[in-house]
PDB file of N, CA and C in Angstrom:
ATOM      1  N   UNK A  16       0.830  -1.176   0.000  1.00 73.00           N
ATOM      2  CA  UNK A  16       0.000   0.000   0.000  1.00 73.00           C
ATOM      3  C   UNK A  16       0.884   1.252   0.000  1.00 73.00           C
ATOM      4  N   UNK A  17       0.532   2.198  -0.772  1.00 80.00           N
ATOM      5  CA  UNK A  17       1.324   3.417  -0.914  1.00 80.00           C
ATOM      6  C   UNK A  17       0.903   4.456   0.124  1.00 80.00           C
ATOM      7  N   UNK A  18       1.881   5.075   0.750  1.00 83.00           N
ATOM      8  CA  UNK A  18       1.593   6.087   1.770  1.00 83.00           C
ATOM      9  C   UNK A  18       1.269   7.413   1.117  1.00 83.00           C
ATOM     10  N   UNK A  19       0.349   8.116   1.710  1.00 79.00           N
ATOM     11  CA  UNK A  19      -0.027   9.445   1.229  1.00 79.00           C
ATOM     12  C   UNK A  19       0.953  10.462   1.796  1.00 79.00           C
ATOM     13  N   UNK A  20       1.587  11.205   0.919  1.00 80.00           N
ATOM     14  CA  UNK A  20       2.515  12.239   1.363  1.00 80.00           C
ATOM     15  C   UNK A  20       1.943  13.598   1.019  1.00 80.00           C
ATOM     16  N   UNK A  21       1.770  14.389   2.047  1.00 79.00           N
ATOM     17  CA  UNK A  21       1.195  15.713   1.877  1.00 79.00           C
ATOM     18  C   UNK A  21       2.259  16.754   2.185  1.00 79.00           C
ATOM     19  N   UNK A  22       2.425  17.697   1.285  1.00 76.00           N
ATOM     20  CA  UNK A  22       3.433  18.737   1.476  1.00 76.00           C
ATOM     21  C   UNK A  22       2.791  19.947   2.146  1.00 76.00           C
ATOM     22  N   UNK A  23       3.448  20.449   3.151  1.00 74.00           N
ATOM     23  CA  UNK A  23       2.958  21.626   3.859  1.00 74.00           C
ATOM     24  C   UNK A  23       3.925  22.781   3.641  1.00 74.00           C
ATOM     25  N   UNK A  24       3.382  23.963   3.605  1.00 72.00           N
ATOM     26  CA  UNK A  24       4.230  25.141   3.404  1.00 72.00           C
ATOM     27  C   UNK A  24       5.160  25.388   4.578  1.00 72.00           C
ATOM     28  N   UNK A  25       4.746  25.002   5.757  1.00 69.00           N
ATOM     29  CA  UNK A  25       5.585  25.241   6.927  1.00 69.00           C
ATOM     30  C   UNK A  25       6.909  24.493   6.842  1.00 69.00           C
ATOM     31  N   UNK A  26       6.938  23.396   6.124  1.00 70.00           N
ATOM     32  CA  UNK A  26       8.194  22.665   5.963  1.00 70.00           C
ATOM     33  C   UNK A  26       9.159  23.424   5.063  1.00 70.00           C
ATOM     34  N   UNK A  27       8.622  24.149   4.102  1.00 75.00           N
ATOM     35  CA  UNK A  27       9.469  24.837   3.128  1.00 75.00           C
ATOM     36  C   UNK A  27       9.917  26.211   3.594  1.00 75.00           C
ATOM     37  N   UNK A  28       9.193  26.833   4.513  1.00 85.00           N
ATOM     38  CA  UNK A  28       9.538  28.197   4.903  1.00 85.00           C
ATOM     39  C   UNK A  28      10.117  28.262   6.312  1.00 85.00           C
ATOM     40  N   UNK A  29      10.712  27.181   6.756  1.00 86.00           N
ATOM     41  CA  UNK A  29      11.326  27.170   8.079  1.00 86.00           C
ATOM     42  C   UNK A  29      12.415  28.217   8.213  1.00 86.00           C
ATOM     43  N   UNK A  30      13.158  28.450   7.148  1.00 88.00           N
ATOM     44  CA  UNK A  30      14.230  29.450   7.188  1.00 88.00           C
ATOM     45  C   UNK A  30      13.653  30.850   7.370  1.00 88.00           C
ATOM     46  N   UNK A  31      12.481  31.117   6.802  1.00 89.00           N
ATOM     47  CA  UNK A  31      11.864  32.436   6.943  1.00 89.00           C
ATOM     48  C   UNK A  31      11.419  32.665   8.380  1.00 89.00           C
ATOM     49  N   UNK A  32      10.844  31.650   8.968  1.00 89.00           N
ATOM     50  CA  UNK A  32      10.419  31.757  10.366  1.00 89.00           C
ATOM     51  C   UNK A  32      11.624  32.005  11.265  1.00 89.00           C
ATOM     52  N   UNK A  33      12.707  31.284  11.033  1.00 91.00           N
ATOM     53  CA  UNK A  33      13.917  31.467  11.832  1.00 91.00           C
ATOM     54  C   UNK A  33      14.484  32.869  11.656  1.00 91.00           C
ATOM     55  N   UNK A  34      14.449  33.387  10.430  1.00 93.00           N
ATOM     56  CA  UNK A  34      14.964  34.732  10.175  1.00 93.00           C
ATOM     57  C   UNK A  34      14.123  35.790  10.879  1.00 93.00           C
ATOM     58  N   UNK A  35      12.817  35.647  10.819  1.00 95.00           N
ATOM     59  CA  UNK A  35      11.929  36.628  11.457  1.00 95.00           C
ATOM     60  C   UNK A  35      12.093  36.595  12.974  1.00 95.00           C
ATOM     61  N   UNK A  36      12.112  35.414  13.549  1.00 95.00           N
ATOM     62  CA  UNK A  36      12.268  35.313  14.999  1.00 95.00           C
ATOM     63  C   UNK A  36      13.650  35.786  15.444  1.00 95.00           C
ATOM     64  N   UNK A  37      14.666  35.513  14.650  1.00 96.00           N
ATOM     65  CA  UNK A  37      16.012  35.983  14.976  1.00 96.00           C
ATOM     66  C   UNK A  37      16.123  37.491  14.911  1.00 96.00           C
ATOM     67  N   UNK A  38      15.502  38.090  13.901  1.00 97.00           N
ATOM     68  CA  UNK A  38      15.509  39.548  13.783  1.00 97.00           C
ATOM     69  C   UNK A  38      14.754  40.174  14.950  1.00 97.00           C
ATOM     70  N   UNK A  39      13.634  39.582  15.311  1.00 97.00           N
ATOM     71  CA  UNK A  39      12.850  40.088  16.435  1.00 97.00           C
ATOM     72  C   UNK A  39      13.665  40.014  17.724  1.00 97.00           C
ATOM     73  N   UNK A  40      14.377  38.938  17.917  1.00 97.00           N
ATOM     74  CA  UNK A  40      15.214  38.778  19.101  1.00 97.00           C
ATOM     75  C   UNK A  40      16.306  39.841  19.136  1.00 97.00           C
ATOM     76  N   UNK A  41      16.901  40.117  17.983  1.00 97.00           N
ATOM     77  CA  UNK A  41      17.938  41.141  17.912  1.00 97.00           C
ATOM     78  C   UNK A  41      17.410  42.530  18.207  1.00 97.00           C
ATOM     79  N   UNK A  42      16.224  42.827  17.703  1.00 98.00           N
ATOM     80  CA  UNK A  42      15.617  44.141  17.943  1.00 98.00           C
ATOM     81  C   UNK A  42      15.309  44.322  19.425  1.00 98.00           C
ATOM     82  N   UNK A  43      14.759  43.302  20.056  1.00 98.00           N
ATOM     83  CA  UNK A  43      14.427  43.380  21.479  1.00 98.00           C
ATOM     84  C   UNK A  43      15.695  43.528  22.313  1.00 98.00           C
ATOM     85  N   UNK A  44      16.737  42.789  21.987  1.00 98.00           N
ATOM     86  CA  UNK A  44      17.994  42.879  22.732  1.00 98.00           C
ATOM     87  C   UNK A  44      18.618  44.260  22.610  1.00 98.00           C
ATOM     88  N   UNK A  45      18.634  44.796  21.404  1.00 98.00           N
ATOM     89  CA  UNK A  45      19.209  46.122  21.176  1.00 98.00           C
ATOM     90  C   UNK A  45      18.395  47.200  21.882  1.00 98.00           C
ATOM     91  N   UNK A  46      17.081  47.113  21.795  1.00 98.00           N
ATOM     92  CA  UNK A  46      16.226  48.095  22.465  1.00 98.00           C
ATOM     93  C   UNK A  46      16.417  48.038  23.979  1.00 98.00           C
ATOM     94  N   UNK A  47      16.551  46.846  24.532  1.00 98.00           N
ATOM     95  CA  UNK A  47      16.770  46.703  25.974  1.00 98.00           C
ATOM     96  C   UNK A  47      18.091  47.327  26.393  1.00 98.00           C
ATOM     97  N   UNK A  48      19.114  47.134  25.600  1.00 98.00           N
ATOM     98  CA  UNK A  48      20.414  47.725  25.899  1.00 98.00           C
ATOM     99  C   UNK A  48      20.351  49.246  25.858  1.00 98.00           C
ATOM    100  N   UNK A  49      19.701  49.802  24.843  1.00 97.00           N
ATOM    101  CA  UNK A  49      19.591  51.260  24.709  1.00 97.00           C
ATOM    102  C   UNK A  49      18.797  51.843  25.876  1.00 97.00           C
ATOM    103  N   UNK A  50      17.702  51.217  26.244  1.00 97.00           N
ATOM    104  CA  UNK A  50      16.893  51.708  27.363  1.00 97.00           C
ATOM    105  C   UNK A  50      17.681  51.619  28.668  1.00 97.00           C
ATOM    106  N   UNK A  51      18.436  50.556  28.855  1.00 96.00           N
ATOM    107  CA  UNK A  51      19.242  50.416  30.060  1.00 96.00           C
ATOM    108  C   UNK A  51      20.318  51.477  30.168  1.00 96.00           C
ATOM    109  N   UNK A  52      20.997  51.771  29.077  1.00 96.00           N
ATOM    110  CA  UNK A  52      22.030  52.811  29.078  1.00 96.00           C
ATOM    111  C   UNK A  52      21.400  54.179  29.308  1.00 96.00           C
ATOM    112  N   UNK A  53      20.267  54.438  28.667  1.00 95.00           N
ATOM    113  CA  UNK A  53      19.590  55.724  28.848  1.00 95.00           C
ATOM    114  C   UNK A  53      19.121  55.891  30.293  1.00 95.00           C
ATOM    115  N   UNK A  54      18.629  54.830  30.895  1.00 94.00           N
ATOM    116  CA  UNK A  54      18.169  54.909  32.285  1.00 94.00           C
ATOM    117  C   UNK A  54      19.343  55.109  33.239  1.00 94.00           C
ATOM    118  N   UNK A  55      20.478  54.517  32.936  1.00 94.00           N
ATOM    119  CA  UNK A  55      21.650  54.671  33.798  1.00 94.00           C
ATOM    120  C   UNK A  55      22.197  56.090  33.738  1.00 94.00           C
ATOM    121  N   UNK A  56      22.018  56.761  32.611  1.00 91.00           N
ATOM    122  CA  UNK A  56      22.521  58.124  32.449  1.00 91.00           C
ATOM    123  C   UNK A  56      21.485  59.188  32.774  1.00 91.00           C
ATOM    124  N   UNK A  57      20.302  58.786  33.195  1.00 88.00           N
ATOM    125  CA  UNK A  57      19.233  59.744  33.484  1.00 88.00           C
ATOM    126  C   UNK A  57      19.534  60.505  34.773  1.00 88.00           C
ATOM    127  N   UNK A  58      19.133  61.756  34.782  1.00 85.00           N
ATOM    128  CA  UNK A  58      19.313  62.603  35.961  1.00 85.00           C
ATOM    129  C   UNK A  58      18.026  62.556  36.773  1.00 85.00           C
ATOM    130  N   UNK A  59      18.176  62.314  38.073  1.00 81.00           N
ATOM    131  CA  UNK A  59      16.992  62.262  38.936  1.00 81.00           C
ATOM    132  C   UNK A  59      16.573  63.670  39.334  1.00 81.00           C
ATOM    133  N   UNK A  60      15.265  63.806  39.490  1.00 68.00           N
ATOM    134  CA  UNK A  60      14.758  65.027  40.067  1.00 68.00           C
ATOM    135  C   UNK A  60      14.333  66.000  39.087  1.00 68.00           C
TER     136      UNK A  60
END
């Protein structure tokens, strides 16, 4: 008996998902660093 093989788009675009999530991670990391430096240099009062 022959097995049914179904192709899904998620199998083919795994690299796109990884790129988007990686870019998002980089943006969040950079923004966190900038906010931390800005907060450390802030003047109170």
